[in-house]
Coordinates of C-alpha atoms in Angstrom, one line a residue:
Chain A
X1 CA 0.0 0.0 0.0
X2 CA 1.4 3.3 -0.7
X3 CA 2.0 6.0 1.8
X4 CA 0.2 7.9 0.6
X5 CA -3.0 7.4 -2.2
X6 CA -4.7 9.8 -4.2
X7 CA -7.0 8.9 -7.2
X8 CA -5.4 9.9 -10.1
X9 CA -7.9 10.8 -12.5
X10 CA -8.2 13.4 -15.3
X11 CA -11.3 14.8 -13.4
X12 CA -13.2 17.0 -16.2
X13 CA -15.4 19.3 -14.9
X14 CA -17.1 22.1 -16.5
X15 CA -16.6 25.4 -15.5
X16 CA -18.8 27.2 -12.4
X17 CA -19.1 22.9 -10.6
X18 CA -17.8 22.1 -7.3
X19 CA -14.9 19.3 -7.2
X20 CA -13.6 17.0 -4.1
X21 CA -10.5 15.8 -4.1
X22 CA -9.4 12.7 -1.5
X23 CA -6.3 11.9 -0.5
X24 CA -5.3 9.2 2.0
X25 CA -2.4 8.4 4.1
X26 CA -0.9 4.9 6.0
X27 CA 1.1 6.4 9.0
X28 CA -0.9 7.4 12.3
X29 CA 2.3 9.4 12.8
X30 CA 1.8 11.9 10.1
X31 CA 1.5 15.2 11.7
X32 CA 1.4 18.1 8.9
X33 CA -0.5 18.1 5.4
X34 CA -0.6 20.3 2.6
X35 CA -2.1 20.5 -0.9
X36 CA 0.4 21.6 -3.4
X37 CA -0.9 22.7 -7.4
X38 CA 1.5 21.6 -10.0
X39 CA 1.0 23.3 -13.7
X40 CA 1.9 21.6 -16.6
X41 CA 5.7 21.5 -16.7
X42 CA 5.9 23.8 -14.0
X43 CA 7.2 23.0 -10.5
X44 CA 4.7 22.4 -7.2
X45 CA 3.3 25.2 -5.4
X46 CA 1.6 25.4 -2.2
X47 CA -2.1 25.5 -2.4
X48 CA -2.7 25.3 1.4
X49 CA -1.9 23.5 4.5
X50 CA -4.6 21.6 6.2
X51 CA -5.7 21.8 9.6
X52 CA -7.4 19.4 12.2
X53 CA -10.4 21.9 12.1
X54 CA -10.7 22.4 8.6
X55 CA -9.2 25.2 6.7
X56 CA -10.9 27.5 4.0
X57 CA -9.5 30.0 1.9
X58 CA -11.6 31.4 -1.2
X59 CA -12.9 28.6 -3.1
X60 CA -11.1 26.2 -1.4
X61 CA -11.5 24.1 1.4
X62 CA -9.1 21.8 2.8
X63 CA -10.5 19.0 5.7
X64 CA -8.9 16.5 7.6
X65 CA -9.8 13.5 9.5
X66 CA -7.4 11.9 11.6
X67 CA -9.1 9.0 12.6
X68 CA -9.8 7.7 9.2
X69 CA -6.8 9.2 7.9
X70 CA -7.5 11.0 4.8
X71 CA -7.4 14.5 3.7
X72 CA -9.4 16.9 1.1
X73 CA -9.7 19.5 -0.7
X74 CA -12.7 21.1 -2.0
X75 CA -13.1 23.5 -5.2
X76 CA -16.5 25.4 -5.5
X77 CA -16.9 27.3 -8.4
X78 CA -14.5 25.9 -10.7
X79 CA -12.2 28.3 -13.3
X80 CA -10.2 27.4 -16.3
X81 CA -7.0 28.5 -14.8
X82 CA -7.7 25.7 -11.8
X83 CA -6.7 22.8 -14.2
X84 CA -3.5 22.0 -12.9
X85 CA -2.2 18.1 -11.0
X86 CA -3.5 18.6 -7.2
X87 CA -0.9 16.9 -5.3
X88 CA -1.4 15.7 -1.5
X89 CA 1.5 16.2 1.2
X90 CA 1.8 14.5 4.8
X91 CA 5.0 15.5 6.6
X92 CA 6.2 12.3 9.2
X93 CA 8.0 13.3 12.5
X94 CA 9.8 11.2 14.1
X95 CA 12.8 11.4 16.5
X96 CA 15.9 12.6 14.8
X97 CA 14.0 13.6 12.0
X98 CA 11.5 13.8 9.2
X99 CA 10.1 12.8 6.1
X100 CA 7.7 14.2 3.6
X101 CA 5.6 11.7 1.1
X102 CA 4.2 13.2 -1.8
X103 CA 0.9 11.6 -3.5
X104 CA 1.1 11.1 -6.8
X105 CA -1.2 13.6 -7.9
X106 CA -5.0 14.2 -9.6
X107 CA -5.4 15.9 -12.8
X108 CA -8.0 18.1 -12.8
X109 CA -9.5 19.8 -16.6
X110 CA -12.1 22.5 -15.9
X111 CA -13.7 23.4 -19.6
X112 CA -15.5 26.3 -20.6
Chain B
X1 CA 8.8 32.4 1.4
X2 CA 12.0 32.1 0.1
X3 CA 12.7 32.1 -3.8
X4 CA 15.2 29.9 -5.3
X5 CA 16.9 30.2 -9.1
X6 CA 17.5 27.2 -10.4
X7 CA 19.2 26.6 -13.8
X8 CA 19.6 25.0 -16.1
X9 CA 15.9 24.8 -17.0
X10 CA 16.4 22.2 -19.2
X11 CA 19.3 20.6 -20.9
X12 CA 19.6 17.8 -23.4
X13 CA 22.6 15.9 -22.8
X14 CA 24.5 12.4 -24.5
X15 CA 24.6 9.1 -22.4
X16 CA 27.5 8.8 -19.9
X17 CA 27.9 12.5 -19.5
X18 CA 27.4 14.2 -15.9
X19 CA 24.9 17.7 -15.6
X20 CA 25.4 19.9 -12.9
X21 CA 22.2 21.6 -11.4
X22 CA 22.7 24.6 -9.7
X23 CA 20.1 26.4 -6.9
X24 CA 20.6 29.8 -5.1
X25 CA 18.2 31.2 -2.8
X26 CA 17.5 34.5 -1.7
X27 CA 18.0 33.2 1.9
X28 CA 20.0 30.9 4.1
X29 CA 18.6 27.9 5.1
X30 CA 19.4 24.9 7.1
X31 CA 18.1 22.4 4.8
X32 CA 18.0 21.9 1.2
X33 CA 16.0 19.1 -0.8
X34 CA 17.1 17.5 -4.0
X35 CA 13.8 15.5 -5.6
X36 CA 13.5 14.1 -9.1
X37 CA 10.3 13.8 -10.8
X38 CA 9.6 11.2 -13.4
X39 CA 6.9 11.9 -16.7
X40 CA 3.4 11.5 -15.1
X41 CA 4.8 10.1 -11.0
X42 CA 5.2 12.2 -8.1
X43 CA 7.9 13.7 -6.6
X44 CA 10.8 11.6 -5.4
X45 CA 13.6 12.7 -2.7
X46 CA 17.2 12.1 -3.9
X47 CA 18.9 13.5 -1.2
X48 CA 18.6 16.3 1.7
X49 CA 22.1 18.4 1.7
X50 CA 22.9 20.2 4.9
X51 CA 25.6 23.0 5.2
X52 CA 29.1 21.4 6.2
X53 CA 28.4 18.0 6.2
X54 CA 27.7 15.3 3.6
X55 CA 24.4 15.4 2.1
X56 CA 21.6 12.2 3.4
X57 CA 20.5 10.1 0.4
X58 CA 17.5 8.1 0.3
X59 CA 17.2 4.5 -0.3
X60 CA 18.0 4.2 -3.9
X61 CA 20.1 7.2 -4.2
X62 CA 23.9 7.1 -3.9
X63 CA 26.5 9.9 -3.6
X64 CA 28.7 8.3 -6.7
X65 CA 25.6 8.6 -8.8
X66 CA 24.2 12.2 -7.5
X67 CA 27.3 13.9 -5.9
X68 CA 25.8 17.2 -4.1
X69 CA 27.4 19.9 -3.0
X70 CA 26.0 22.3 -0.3
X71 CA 29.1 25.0 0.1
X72 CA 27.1 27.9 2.1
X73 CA 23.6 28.4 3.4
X74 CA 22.3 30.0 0.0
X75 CA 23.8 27.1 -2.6
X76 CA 23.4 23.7 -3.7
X77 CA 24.1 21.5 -6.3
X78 CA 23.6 18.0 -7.5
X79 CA 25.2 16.1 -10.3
X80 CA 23.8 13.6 -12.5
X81 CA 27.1 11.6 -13.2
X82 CA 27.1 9.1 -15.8
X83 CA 24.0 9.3 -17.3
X84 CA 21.5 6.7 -19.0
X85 CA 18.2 7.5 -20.5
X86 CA 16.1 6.4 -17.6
X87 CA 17.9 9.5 -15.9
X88 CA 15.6 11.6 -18.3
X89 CA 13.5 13.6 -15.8
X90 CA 12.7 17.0 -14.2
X91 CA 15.0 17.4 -10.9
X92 CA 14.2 20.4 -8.6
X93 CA 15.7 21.7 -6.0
X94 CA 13.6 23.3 -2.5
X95 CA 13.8 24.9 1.1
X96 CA 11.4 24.5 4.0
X97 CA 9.0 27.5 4.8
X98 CA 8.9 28.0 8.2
X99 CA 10.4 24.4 9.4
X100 CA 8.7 22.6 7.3
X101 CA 5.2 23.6 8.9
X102 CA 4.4 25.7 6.1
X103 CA 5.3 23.0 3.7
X104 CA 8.3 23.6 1.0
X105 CA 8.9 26.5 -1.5
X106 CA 10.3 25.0 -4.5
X107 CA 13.0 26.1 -7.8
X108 CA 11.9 26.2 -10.8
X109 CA 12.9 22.8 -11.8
X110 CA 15.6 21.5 -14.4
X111 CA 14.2 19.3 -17.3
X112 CA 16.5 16.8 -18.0
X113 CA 16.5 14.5 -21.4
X114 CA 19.1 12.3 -21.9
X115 CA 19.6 10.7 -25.3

């Protein structure tokens, strides 16, 4: 099983819909998580972290829940320029150190 | 958050050559991350490179094949030595914001095709 799992897709969506995005991790130990947008050929940028209460900033939403161990993220009102690989981050801590998994990533089209 | 030049972009380069990426950022930092990114996966850490001391490769990685150097808190490099064509593949270079908490700020990335 992979640390951690997102569904790949290509989501399509047209313009104006909502979009959910899942993303779930292995490790009970994973203490920080962040969404990161990745254009084409373009490196990762940080959409948002994600907080135990839930997060919200414009159109997005980010949740988490610890005790089934996933994360979201939420787009309402979808734009062209949100087509872009959404790409889930958990940050382990553990003594001496840390580690930082990176999901693969879920293509997401929005079309006029 | 900090913001780091990387370069080259992109190169094209013959088998059993060696590339040298470069990254500079605006700040010091502790830590820097080298991660390489193969067509359509996610993002894969090579190797974390710490100021005065020799960089930390991950299982799979090894210092012959991706020599790093880290000579201040601004720089880094890696080198692809020796290279095949299933080196082909975007490498970038990036710094923690805010201890990591704040997730990573990343360079611009370095597409790599080796023929």
């Amino acid at each position: 099983r992979k640390e951690v799992e997102q569904d790949p897709g290509p989501f399509n969506v047209p313009e104006g819909a909502t979009v959910a995005f899942n993303c779930t991790y292995s490790n009970s130990a994973s203490q920080s998580f962040f969404w990161y947008r990745q254009d084409c050929r373009k490196e990762p940028k940080l959409l948002m972290s994600v907080y135990s209460s839930g997060n919200e900033d414009g159109r997005f939403t980010a949740q988490l829940n610890r005790a089934s161990q996933y994360i979201s993220l939420l787009i309402r009102d979808s734009k062209l320029s949100d087509s872009a690989t959404y790409l889930c981050v958990v940050n382990l801590v553990f003594t001496g150190g840390f580690k930082t998994i990176f999901g693969a990533g879920t293509r997401l089209f929005v079309k006029a | 958050s900090a913001v780091i030049s990387q370069k080259p972009s992109r190169d094209i380069c013959q088998r059993g050559t060696s590339l040298t990426i470069q990254c500079q950022v605006d700040s010091q930092v502790t830590m820097m991350f080298w991660y390489r990114q193969q067509p359509g996966q996610s993002l894969t850490l090579i190797a974390t490179a710490n100021q005065g001391s020799e960089a930390t490769y991950e299982s799979g990685f090894v210092i012959d094949k991706f020599p790093i150097s880290r000579p201040n808190l601004t720089f880094s490099t890696l080198t692809v030595s020796n290279m095949s064509p299933e080196d082909s593949s975007i490498y970038l270079c990036s710094v923690e914001s805010r201890g990591g908490y704040y997730g990573y700020t990343f360079g611009s990335g370095t597409r790599l095709t080796v023929v």
